[in-house]
PDB file of C-alpha atoms in Angstrom:
ATOM      1  CA  MET A  17      65.283  37.276  50.102  1.00 87.00           C
ATOM      2  CA  ILE A  18      69.284  37.382  49.991  1.00 94.00           C
ATOM      3  CA  ASP A  19      70.916  36.936  46.589  1.00 96.00           C
ATOM      4  CA  TRP A  20      73.622  34.660  47.306  1.00 96.00           C
ATOM      5  CA  THR A  21      74.258  34.229  43.545  1.00 97.00           C
ATOM      6  CA  ALA A  22      75.298  37.648  43.627  1.00 97.00           C
ATOM      7  CA  LEU A  23      77.974  37.023  46.053  1.00 97.00           C
ATOM      8  CA  SER A  24      79.311  33.747  44.775  1.00 97.00           C
ATOM      9  CA  SER A  25      79.844  35.700  41.410  1.00 97.00           C
ATOM     10  CA  GLN A  26      82.168  38.172  43.341  1.00 96.00           C
ATOM     11  CA  LEU A  27      84.196  35.133  45.063  1.00 97.00           C
ATOM     12  CA  THR A  28      86.900  32.853  43.776  1.00 96.00           C
ATOM     13  CA  THR A  29      84.901  29.993  45.840  1.00 94.00           C
ATOM     14  CA  PRO A  30      80.753  30.068  45.541  1.00 96.00           C
ATOM     15  CA  VAL A  31      79.224  30.697  49.006  1.00 96.00           C
ATOM     16  CA  GLN A  32      77.453  27.872  50.592  1.00 95.00           C
ATOM     17  CA  VAL A  33      73.916  28.480  51.971  1.00 96.00           C
ATOM     18  CA  THR A  34      73.764  26.297  55.172  1.00 96.00           C
ATOM     19  CA  ASP A  35      72.307  23.127  54.901  1.00 96.00           C
ATOM     20  CA  VAL A  36      71.302  21.667  57.980  1.00 96.00           C
ATOM     21  CA  ASN A  37      71.497  18.110  56.602  1.00 96.00           C
ATOM     22  CA  LEU A  38      75.015  18.263  55.615  1.00 96.00           C
ATOM     23  CA  TRP A  39      75.952  19.777  58.745  1.00 96.00           C
ATOM     24  CA  LEU A  40      74.448  16.747  60.480  1.00 95.00           C
ATOM     25  CA  GLN A  41      76.580  14.420  58.527  1.00 95.00           C
ATOM     26  CA  GLN A  42      80.121  16.124  58.368  1.00 95.00           C
ATOM     27  CA  CYS A  43      79.827  17.717  61.758  1.00 93.00           C
ATOM     28  CA  VAL A  44      77.672  15.809  63.849  1.00 93.00           C
ATOM     29  CA  LYS A  45      77.692  12.151  62.877  1.00 94.00           C
ATOM     30  CA  PRO A  46      81.632  11.791  64.008  1.00 92.00           C
ATOM     31  CA  PHE A  47      80.171  12.309  67.017  1.00 90.00           C
ATOM     32  CA  ASP A  48      77.689   9.418  66.821  1.00 91.00           C
ATOM     33  CA  TYR A  49      78.636   6.341  68.923  1.00 87.00           C
ATOM     34  CA  VAL A  50      77.474   3.931  66.485  1.00 87.00           C
ATOM     35  CA  SER A  51      79.148   4.974  63.603  1.00 87.00           C
ATOM     36  CA  ARG A  52      82.115   6.622  65.257  1.00 88.00           C
ATOM     37  CA  SER A  53      85.536   6.051  63.405  1.00 89.00           C
ATOM     38  CA  ASP A  54      88.409   3.916  64.445  1.00 91.00           C
ATOM     39  CA  VAL A  55      90.461   6.749  65.391  1.00 89.00           C
ATOM     40  CA  SER A  56      87.569   8.541  67.286  1.00 88.00           C
ATOM     41  CA  ALA A  57      87.332   5.296  69.135  1.00 87.00           C
ATOM     42  CA  SER A  58      90.679   4.936  70.070  1.00 87.00           C
ATOM     43  CA  LEU A  59      90.833   8.282  71.178  1.00 84.00           C
ATOM     44  CA  GLY A  60      87.628   8.095  73.117  1.00 82.00           C
ATOM     45  CA  ALA A  61      86.937  11.650  71.503  1.00 83.00           C
ATOM     46  CA  VAL A  62      86.581  13.137  68.079  1.00 87.00           C
ATOM     47  CA  SER A  63      89.402  14.961  66.746  1.00 88.00           C
ATOM     48  CA  ASN A  64      89.344  17.955  65.506  1.00 88.00           C
ATOM     49  CA  TYR A  65      91.278  17.234  62.334  1.00 89.00           C
ATOM     50  CA  GLU A  66      88.480  15.138  61.188  1.00 89.00           C
ATOM     51  CA  LEU A  67      86.238  18.254  61.199  1.00 91.00           C
ATOM     52  CA  PHE A  68      87.607  21.518  60.819  1.00 88.00           C
ATOM     53  CA  GLU A  69      88.240  21.270  57.132  1.00 87.00           C
ATOM     54  CA  GLN A  70      84.863  19.876  56.005  1.00 92.00           C
ATOM     55  CA  SER A  71      83.296  21.173  53.216  1.00 93.00           C
ATOM     56  CA  SER A  72      80.518  22.771  54.542  1.00 94.00           C
ATOM     57  CA  GLY A  73      82.726  24.895  56.742  1.00 93.00           C
ATOM     58  CA  LEU A  74      80.184  24.770  59.575  1.00 94.00           C
ATOM     59  CA  CYS A  75      82.128  22.100  61.860  1.00 93.00           C
ATOM     60  CA  MET A  76      82.979  23.031  65.394  1.00 88.00           C
ATOM     61  CA  GLN A  77      85.126  21.335  68.055  1.00 83.00           C
ATOM     62  CA  SER A  78      82.408  19.642  69.542  1.00 81.00           C
ATOM     63  CA  ALA A  79      78.956  19.482  68.083  1.00 83.00           C
ATOM     64  CA  SER A  80      77.332  21.147  70.816  1.00 82.00           C
ATOM     65  CA  CYS A  81      79.126  24.316  70.004  1.00 83.00           C
ATOM     66  CA  ALA A  82      76.575  24.766  66.963  1.00 88.00           C
ATOM     67  CA  PHE A  83      74.250  26.137  69.868  1.00 87.00           C
ATOM     68  CA  THR A  84      74.778  29.012  72.292  1.00 85.00           C
ATOM     69  CA  ASN A  85      77.611  28.982  74.452  1.00 77.00           C
ATOM     70  CA  CYS A  86      78.601  25.299  73.672  1.00 76.00           C
ATOM     71  CA  THR A  87      76.135  24.421  76.238  1.00 74.00           C
ATOM     72  CA  SER A  88      72.498  24.053  75.055  1.00 77.00           C
ATOM     73  CA  GLY A  89      70.726  22.664  72.531  1.00 81.00           C
ATOM     74  CA  PRO A  90      70.083  18.692  71.994  1.00 83.00           C
ATOM     75  CA  PHE A  91      73.583  17.880  73.316  1.00 77.00           C
ATOM     76  CA  ARG A  92      73.303  19.635  76.716  1.00 69.00           C
ATOM     77  CA  ASP A  93      72.317  16.453  78.683  1.00 57.00           C
ATOM     78  CA  ALA A  94      75.459  14.952  76.892  1.00 52.00           C
ATOM     79  CA  TYR A  95      78.175  16.682  79.007  1.00 46.00           C
ATOM     80  CA  GLU A  96      80.583  14.329  81.219  1.00 45.00           C
ATOM     81  CA  PRO A  97      80.141  16.134  84.964  1.00 38.00           C
ATOM     82  CA  PHE A  98      83.062  18.100  85.632  1.00 31.00           C
ATOM     83  CA  ALA A  99      84.889  17.301  81.924  1.00 42.00           C
ATOM     84  CA  PRO A 100      87.109  19.939  81.214  1.00 38.00           C
ATOM     85  CA  LEU A 101      85.563  22.583  78.932  1.00 37.00           C
ATOM     86  CA  GLY A 102      82.450  20.649  79.085  1.00 41.00           C
ATOM     87  CA  ASN A 103      83.838  18.171  76.414  1.00 48.00           C
ATOM     88  CA  LEU A 104      81.177  16.299  74.763  1.00 53.00           C
ATOM     89  CA  ALA A 105      82.353  12.567  74.043  1.00 74.00           C
ATOM     90  CA  PHE A 106      79.761  10.747  71.873  1.00 83.00           C
ATOM     91  CA  TYR A 107      75.901  10.502  71.607  1.00 84.00           C
ATOM     92  CA  GLN A 108      73.800   7.632  70.220  1.00 86.00           C
ATOM     93  CA  SER A 109      71.676   7.721  66.987  1.00 89.00           C
ATOM     94  CA  VAL A 110      70.380   4.160  68.110  1.00 86.00           C
ATOM     95  CA  GLN A 111      70.730   2.656  71.750  1.00 83.00           C
ATOM     96  CA  LEU A 112      73.721   0.629  71.183  1.00 77.00           C
ATOM     97  CA  ASP A 113      76.114   1.304  74.239  1.00 68.00           C
ATOM     98  CA  PRO A 114      74.776  -1.281  77.011  1.00 67.00           C
ATOM     99  CA  ASN A 115      76.105   0.955  79.599  1.00 70.00           C
ATOM    100  CA  GLY A 116      73.553   3.719  78.474  1.00 66.00           C
ATOM    101  CA  VAL A 117      76.668   6.239  79.169  1.00 71.00           C
ATOM    102  CA  PHE A 118      75.881   8.392  76.104  1.00 78.00           C
ATOM    103  CA  PRO A 119      72.144  10.057  75.238  1.00 79.00           C
ATOM    104  CA  VAL A 120      70.209   8.698  72.475  1.00 85.00           C
ATOM    105  CA  LEU A 121      69.210  11.621  69.839  1.00 88.00           C
ATOM    106  CA  THR A 122      67.783  10.519  66.535  1.00 91.00           C
ATOM    107  CA  ASP A 123      69.029  12.699  63.698  1.00 93.00           C
ATOM    108  CA  GLU A 124      65.294  14.008  63.326  1.00 93.00           C
ATOM    109  CA  GLU A 125      65.841  15.647  66.664  1.00 92.00           C
ATOM    110  CA  ILE A 126      69.166  16.903  65.962  1.00 92.00           C
ATOM    111  CA  THR A 127      68.371  18.517  62.486  1.00 94.00           C
ATOM    112  CA  MET A 128      65.008  19.929  64.012  1.00 93.00           C
ATOM    113  CA  ALA A 129      67.164  21.332  66.895  1.00 92.00           C
ATOM    114  CA  ALA A 130      69.628  23.055  64.708  1.00 92.00           C
ATOM    115  CA  SER A 131      66.538  24.481  62.061  1.00 92.00           C
ATOM    116  CA  LEU A 132      64.044  25.584  64.820  1.00 90.00           C
ATOM    117  CA  SER A 133      65.524  25.856  68.055  1.00 88.00           C
ATOM    118  CA  GLU A 134      66.101  29.535  69.354  1.00 88.00           C
ATOM    119  CA  ASP A 135      69.627  28.246  70.814  1.00 88.00           C
ATOM    120  CA  SER A 136      71.085  27.129  67.157  1.00 92.00           C
ATOM    121  CA  GLN A 137      74.004  29.250  66.038  1.00 92.00           C
ATOM    122  CA  LEU A 138      74.509  27.986  62.478  1.00 95.00           C
ATOM    123  CA  PRO A 139      75.108  30.865  60.301  1.00 96.00           C
ATOM    124  CA  ALA A 140      73.082  31.661  56.970  1.00 96.00           C
ATOM    125  CA  ALA A 141      76.088  30.888  54.648  1.00 97.00           C
ATOM    126  CA  ALA A 142      79.617  30.232  54.624  1.00 97.00           C
ATOM    127  CA  VAL A 143      82.358  31.907  52.572  1.00 97.00           C
ATOM    128  CA  HIS A 144      85.711  30.396  52.053  1.00 96.00           C
ATOM    129  CA  PRO A 145      87.666  33.098  51.020  1.00 96.00           C
ATOM    130  CA  GLU A 146      91.069  32.424  49.438  1.00 94.00           C
ATOM    131  CA  HIS A 147      92.735  36.141  49.276  1.00 92.00           C
ATOM    132  CA  PRO A 148      91.897  39.533  50.542  1.00 91.00           C
ATOM    133  CA  GLY A 149      89.487  40.491  47.741  1.00 95.00           C
ATOM    134  CA  ASP A 150      87.237  37.411  48.644  1.00 96.00           C
ATOM    135  CA  VAL A 151      86.998  38.738  52.399  1.00 96.00           C
ATOM    136  CA  SER A 152      86.435  42.507  51.290  1.00 96.00           C
ATOM    137  CA  ALA A 153      83.507  41.421  48.796  1.00 97.00           C
ATOM    138  CA  ALA A 154      82.087  39.193  51.393  1.00 97.00           C
ATOM    139  CA  VAL A 155      82.116  41.873  54.158  1.00 97.00           C
ATOM    140  CA  ARG A 156      80.744  44.486  51.924  1.00 97.00           C
ATOM    141  CA  PHE A 157      77.948  42.085  50.823  1.00 98.00           C
ATOM    142  CA  ALA A 158      77.207  41.275  54.429  1.00 97.00           C
ATOM    143  CA  ALA A 159      76.990  45.085  55.160  1.00 97.00           C
ATOM    144  CA  ASP A 160      74.809  45.745  51.968  1.00 97.00           C
ATOM    145  CA  ASN A 161      72.277  43.125  53.044  1.00 97.00           C
ATOM    146  CA  GLY A 162      72.031  44.027  56.805  1.00 96.00           C
ATOM    147  CA  LEU A 163      73.799  40.659  57.822  1.00 96.00           C
ATOM    148  CA  LYS A 164      76.351  40.431  61.115  1.00 95.00           C
ATOM    149  CA  VAL A 165      79.645  38.630  60.226  1.00 95.00           C
ATOM    150  CA  SER A 166      81.130  35.572  61.877  1.00 92.00           C
ATOM    151  CA  VAL A 167      85.025  34.265  61.489  1.00 91.00           C
ATOM    152  CA  LYS A 168      86.298  31.120  62.102  1.00 90.00           C
ATOM    153  CA  THR A 169      89.434  29.252  61.206  1.00 86.00           C
ATOM    154  CA  SER A 170      88.755  25.649  63.291  1.00 84.00           C
ATOM    155  CA  GLY A 171      85.842  26.314  65.188  1.00 83.00           C
ATOM    156  CA  HIS A 172      87.975  25.831  68.339  1.00 76.00           C
ATOM    157  CA  ASN A 173      86.306  28.661  70.249  1.00 71.00           C
ATOM    158  CA  TRP A 174      84.413  26.903  73.395  1.00 65.00           C
ATOM    159  CA  MET A 175      82.276  29.823  73.862  1.00 65.00           C
ATOM    160  CA  GLY A 176      80.969  28.734  70.346  1.00 65.00           C
ATOM    161  CA  SER A 177      81.849  32.581  69.223  1.00 73.00           C
ATOM    162  CA  SER A 178      83.392  31.327  65.702  1.00 85.00           C
ATOM    163  CA  THR A 179      79.330  30.649  64.769  1.00 89.00           C
ATOM    164  CA  ARG A 180      76.338  32.959  65.268  1.00 92.00           C
ATOM    165  CA  LYS A 181      72.814  32.332  64.096  1.00 93.00           C
ATOM    166  CA  GLY A 182      71.986  33.853  61.000  1.00 94.00           C
ATOM    167  CA  THR A 183      75.442  35.539  59.920  1.00 95.00           C
ATOM    168  CA  LEU A 184      77.621  35.664  57.213  1.00 97.00           C
ATOM    169  CA  LEU A 185      80.708  33.112  58.154  1.00 96.00           C
ATOM    170  CA  LEU A 186      83.746  33.458  57.065  1.00 95.00           C
ATOM    171  CA  ASN A 187      85.721  30.289  57.323  1.00 94.00           C
ATOM    172  CA  LEU A 188      89.452  31.314  56.708  1.00 92.00           C
ATOM    173  CA  SER A 189      90.911  27.537  56.149  1.00 89.00           C
ATOM    174  CA  LYS A 190      91.601  28.253  52.429  1.00 91.00           C
ATOM    175  CA  LEU A 191      93.444  31.598  52.857  1.00 90.00           C
ATOM    176  CA  ARG A 192      97.148  31.753  51.826  1.00 87.00           C
ATOM    177  CA  LYS A 193      99.312  29.872  54.297  1.00 87.00           C
ATOM    178  CA  TYR A 194     103.176  30.948  54.856  1.00 85.00           C
ATOM    179  CA  ALA A 195     105.156  29.042  57.162  1.00 82.00           C
ATOM    180  CA  LEU A 196     104.753  25.798  56.215  1.00 86.00           C
ATOM    181  CA  PRO A 197     106.708  22.572  56.619  1.00 86.00           C
ATOM    182  CA  GLU A 198     107.485  21.823  53.021  1.00 86.00           C
ATOM    183  CA  LEU A 199     108.577  25.547  52.696  1.00 82.00           C
ATOM    184  CA  PRO A 200     109.126  26.815  55.793  1.00 81.00           C
ATOM    185  CA  SER A 201     111.159  29.980  54.397  1.00 76.00           C
ATOM    186  CA  GLY A 202     108.055  31.265  52.861  1.00 78.00           C
ATOM    187  CA  GLY A 203     107.185  32.426  56.358  1.00 84.00           C
ATOM    188  CA  ILE A 204     110.140  32.287  58.589  1.00 87.00           C
ATOM    189  CA  PHE A 205     112.679  35.230  58.160  1.00 85.00           C
ATOM    190  CA  GLU A 206     116.038  36.202  59.895  1.00 84.00           C
ATOM    191  CA  CYS A 207     116.061  39.706  60.627  1.00 83.00           C
ATOM    192  CA  ASN A 208     119.652  41.653  60.475  1.00 73.00           C
ATOM    193  CA  THR A 209     120.871  45.135  60.559  1.00 56.00           C
ATOM    194  CA  VAL A 210     122.632  46.578  57.892  1.00 48.00           C
ATOM    195  CA  GLY A 211     124.258  50.229  57.639  1.00 42.00           C
ATOM    196  CA  ALA A 212     122.574  52.725  59.503  1.00 40.00           C
ATOM    197  CA  GLY A 213     119.889  55.046  58.204  1.00 42.00           C
ATOM    198  CA  ASP A 214     116.804  56.753  59.066  1.00 46.00           C
ATOM    199  CA  ASP A 215     114.962  53.460  58.562  1.00 50.00           C
ATOM    200  CA  GLY A 216     117.248  51.349  60.681  1.00 49.00           C
ATOM    201  CA  GLY A 217     118.763  49.733  58.067  1.00 49.00           C
ATOM    202  CA  ILE A 218     116.694  46.606  58.675  1.00 51.00           C
ATOM    203  CA  VAL A 219     116.474  44.049  55.941  1.00 51.00           C
ATOM    204  CA  VAL A 220     115.090  40.358  55.275  1.00 51.00           C
ATOM    205  CA  VAL A 221     117.873  38.282  54.218  1.00 49.00           C
ATOM    206  CA  GLU A 222     116.277  34.916  53.868  1.00 49.00           C
ATOM    207  CA  PRO A 223     115.532  34.195  50.071  1.00 39.00           C
ATOM    208  CA  ARG A 224     112.296  32.546  49.434  1.00 39.00           C
ATOM    209  CA  VAL A 225     113.018  29.046  48.056  1.00 38.00           C
ATOM    210  CA  GLY A 226     111.056  28.115  44.545  1.00 37.00           C
ATOM    211  CA  THR A 227     111.009  31.435  42.940  1.00 40.00           C
ATOM    212  CA  MET A 228     112.233  31.880  39.538  1.00 35.00           C
ATOM    213  CA  ASP A 229     115.599  33.298  40.795  1.00 38.00           C
ATOM    214  CA  GLU A 230     116.468  31.771  44.278  1.00 37.00           C
ATOM    215  CA  ASP A 231     119.028  34.362  44.750  1.00 33.00           C
ATOM    216  CA  MET A 232     116.345  37.307  44.792  1.00 37.00           C
ATOM    217  CA  TYR A 233     115.631  38.395  48.585  1.00 43.00           C
ATOM    218  CA  TYR A 234     112.139  38.630  49.793  1.00 44.00           C
ATOM    219  CA  PHE A 235     111.110  42.266  50.580  1.00 49.00           C
ATOM    220  CA  SER A 236     108.016  42.928  52.064  1.00 65.00           C
ATOM    221  CA  GLU A 237     107.057  46.308  53.914  1.00 74.00           C
ATOM    222  CA  SER A 238     104.998  44.402  56.111  1.00 77.00           C
ATOM    223  CA  VAL A 239     107.737  41.909  57.246  1.00 79.00           C
ATOM    224  CA  THR A 240     110.417  44.644  57.407  1.00 80.00           C
ATOM    225  CA  ALA A 241     107.995  46.435  59.660  1.00 83.00           C
ATOM    226  CA  ALA A 242     107.727  43.261  62.063  1.00 84.00           C
ATOM    227  CA  CYS A 243     111.391  42.678  61.954  1.00 85.00           C
ATOM    228  CA  LYS A 244     111.835  46.431  63.239  1.00 85.00           C
ATOM    229  CA  ILE A 245     109.832  45.482  66.136  1.00 87.00           C
ATOM    230  CA  ALA A 246     111.623  41.833  66.607  1.00 86.00           C
ATOM    231  CA  LEU A 247     115.166  43.521  66.771  1.00 87.00           C
ATOM    232  CA  ALA A 248     113.843  45.908  69.274  1.00 88.00           C
ATOM    233  CA  ARG A 249     113.073  43.568  71.651  1.00 87.00           C
ATOM    234  CA  GLY A 250     116.244  41.244  71.033  1.00 87.00           C
ATOM    235  CA  LYS A 251     114.570  38.632  68.709  1.00 85.00           C
ATOM    236  CA  PRO A 252     116.548  37.427  65.786  1.00 85.00           C
ATOM    237  CA  ALA A 253     113.619  36.494  63.266  1.00 86.00           C
ATOM    238  CA  ILE A 254     109.848  36.498  62.499  1.00 87.00           C
ATOM    239  CA  MET A 255     107.216  33.933  61.572  1.00 86.00           C
ATOM    240  CA  ARG A 256     104.658  35.098  58.783  1.00 85.00           C
ATOM    241  CA  ALA A 257     101.267  33.057  59.490  1.00 85.00           C
ATOM    242  CA  GLY A 258      98.438  33.323  57.138  1.00 85.00           C
ATOM    243  CA  GLY A 259      94.855  34.062  58.817  1.00 84.00           C
ATOM    244  CA  GLY A 260      93.530  30.492  58.380  1.00 86.00           C
ATOM    245  CA  GLN A 261      96.770  28.672  59.260  1.00 88.00           C
ATOM    246  CA  ILE A 262      96.962  26.126  62.466  1.00 89.00           C
ATOM    247  CA  VAL A 263      99.266  25.862  65.203  1.00 88.00           C
ATOM    248  CA  ASP A 264     100.611  22.175  63.660  1.00 91.00           C
ATOM    249  CA  GLU A 265     101.595  23.945  60.752  1.00 91.00           C
ATOM    250  CA  GLY A 266     103.622  26.672  62.218  1.00 89.00           C
ATOM    251  CA  LEU A 267     105.512  24.315  64.755  1.00 91.00           C
ATOM    252  CA  ARG A 268     106.227  21.952  61.963  1.00 92.00           C
ATOM    253  CA  ALA A 269     107.403  24.605  59.687  1.00 92.00           C
ATOM    254  CA  VAL A 270     109.642  25.661  62.802  1.00 91.00           C
ATOM    255  CA  GLU A 271     110.883  22.218  63.381  1.00 92.00           C
ATOM    256  CA  GLU A 272     111.860  21.756  59.642  1.00 92.00           C
ATOM    257  CA  TRP A 273     113.647  25.108  59.642  1.00 90.00           C
ATOM    258  CA  ASN A 274     115.711  23.746  62.250  1.00 92.00           C
ATOM    259  CA  SER A 275     116.464  20.439  60.907  1.00 92.00           C
ATOM    260  CA  ASP A 276     118.886  22.208  58.505  1.00 89.00           C
ATOM    261  CA  PRO A 277     122.264  22.773  60.579  1.00 90.00           C
ATOM    262  CA  SER A 278     122.899  25.888  58.452  1.00 86.00           C
ATOM    263  CA  ARG A 279     120.230  27.937  59.779  1.00 84.00           C
ATOM    264  CA  PRO A 280     120.093  29.251  63.293  1.00 84.00           C
ATOM    265  CA  PRO A 281     117.591  27.475  65.486  1.00 89.00           C
ATOM    266  CA  PHE A 282     114.345  28.988  66.670  1.00 88.00           C
ATOM    267  CA  HIS A 283     111.618  28.217  69.021  1.00 86.00           C
ATOM    268  CA  ALA A 284     108.131  29.236  68.831  1.00 82.00           C
ATOM    269  CA  MET A 285     105.582  29.620  71.671  1.00 77.00           C
ATOM    270  CA  THR A 286     101.931  28.516  70.940  1.00 77.00           C
ATOM    271  CA  GLY A 287      99.089  27.202  72.213  1.00 71.00           C
ATOM    272  CA  ALA A 288      98.698  23.401  73.103  1.00 74.00           C
ATOM    273  CA  ALA A 289      96.389  21.986  70.331  1.00 80.00           C
ATOM    274  CA  GLY A 290      97.435  21.516  67.052  1.00 85.00           C
ATOM    275  CA  THR A 291      94.342  22.687  65.115  1.00 86.00           C
ATOM    276  CA  VAL A 292      94.127  25.972  66.950  1.00 83.00           C
ATOM    277  CA  SER A 293      94.242  29.094  64.526  1.00 82.00           C
ATOM    278  CA  LEU A 294      97.964  30.127  64.839  1.00 82.00           C
ATOM    279  CA  ALA A 295      97.335  33.504  63.792  1.00 74.00           C
ATOM    280  CA  GLY A 296      94.102  34.188  65.143  1.00 61.00           C
ATOM    281  CA  GLY A 297      92.590  33.868  68.809  1.00 54.00           C
ATOM    282  CA  TRP A 298      95.606  32.299  70.281  1.00 55.00           C
ATOM    283  CA  LEU A 299      97.848  35.183  69.252  1.00 58.00           C
ATOM    284  CA  ALA A 300      95.229  37.781  69.386  1.00 54.00           C
ATOM    285  CA  SER A 301      93.614  37.109  72.699  1.00 51.00           C
ATOM    286  CA  GLY A 302      96.122  35.296  74.771  1.00 46.00           C
ATOM    287  CA  GLY A 303      93.803  32.414  75.295  1.00 49.00           C
ATOM    288  CA  LEU A 304      90.186  31.749  76.462  1.00 53.00           C
ATOM    289  CA  GLY A 305      91.424  29.552  79.788  1.00 49.00           C
ATOM    290  CA  GLY A 306      88.979  31.763  82.146  1.00 46.00           C
ATOM    291  CA  PRO A 307      89.799  29.491  85.275  1.00 46.00           C
ATOM    292  CA  LEU A 308      93.675  30.182  84.789  1.00 49.00           C
ATOM    293  CA  ASN A 309      92.957  34.127  84.046  1.00 51.00           C
ATOM    294  CA  MET A 310      94.560  33.356  80.652  1.00 52.00           C
ATOM    295  CA  ARG A 311      93.265  36.507  79.266  1.00 50.00           C
ATOM    296  CA  LYS A 312      94.301  38.859  82.252  1.00 53.00           C
ATOM    297  CA  TYR A 313      97.603  37.773  81.873  1.00 51.00           C
ATOM    298  CA  GLY A 314      97.902  36.791  78.325  1.00 50.00           C
ATOM    299  CA  VAL A 315      99.935  33.625  78.621  1.00 50.00           C
ATOM    300  CA  GLY A 316      97.959  31.412  76.242  1.00 46.00           C
TER     301      GLY A 316
END
């Protein structure tokens, strides 16, 4: 028996042991054709903005991705033939659609599959770290208790690899964020060279806004190191992103930065979907679009 209270005592936010009924309400019911939201009805699909910050921390981009490879479990027959990425549009908890386009799945069927099916990929518990110390504590606890770890920001992985059965899930959505539209200078930094020296003479000249002394420059070894690489590549600036940030936040931060005519305008290249992790899967692995060889060529 795992002592989850011992882990909670080491964390900023208590650990959440997986509750299948809470998962059903937060992560599956939005796909129910019977009770879908007005937004989902207008889109003809469920937006990940409705899912990825739910309190359970368990939601994936598609309800089917709580099962092996996003292609098994009770939703496997709900795929539209040749739909891009096997997108699950909706299901019906009771027969409602007169055309019978979507399969009928009861709440009992879904929760039983999530609880008992070998294909279920729900973690044992979820942690929402708010700083690196929370991450360290969770990983140490997992190692001490023989648990594997899975990591997720927005559950956008179509192979379902950001949720794994019986693991301790680290949901990064509460980690500190940097480049935000309300404070772009918290994460976008100009890199200038000054003087000459063994260290290259590189400093970051953009002051942080909102500090006690607004004239103070924000120096950081990590930012300075990143600036060295940027300047070596002929780039005048860098963006710092938190582990739990999404593309939407980063792009809006750049847009806000560029709205100030006193600043040099910048351009950021990202993935297309706003809820994709900004600093995670896309930048780290170059995308997961197999048919387009995105991993091979690293173009996202």
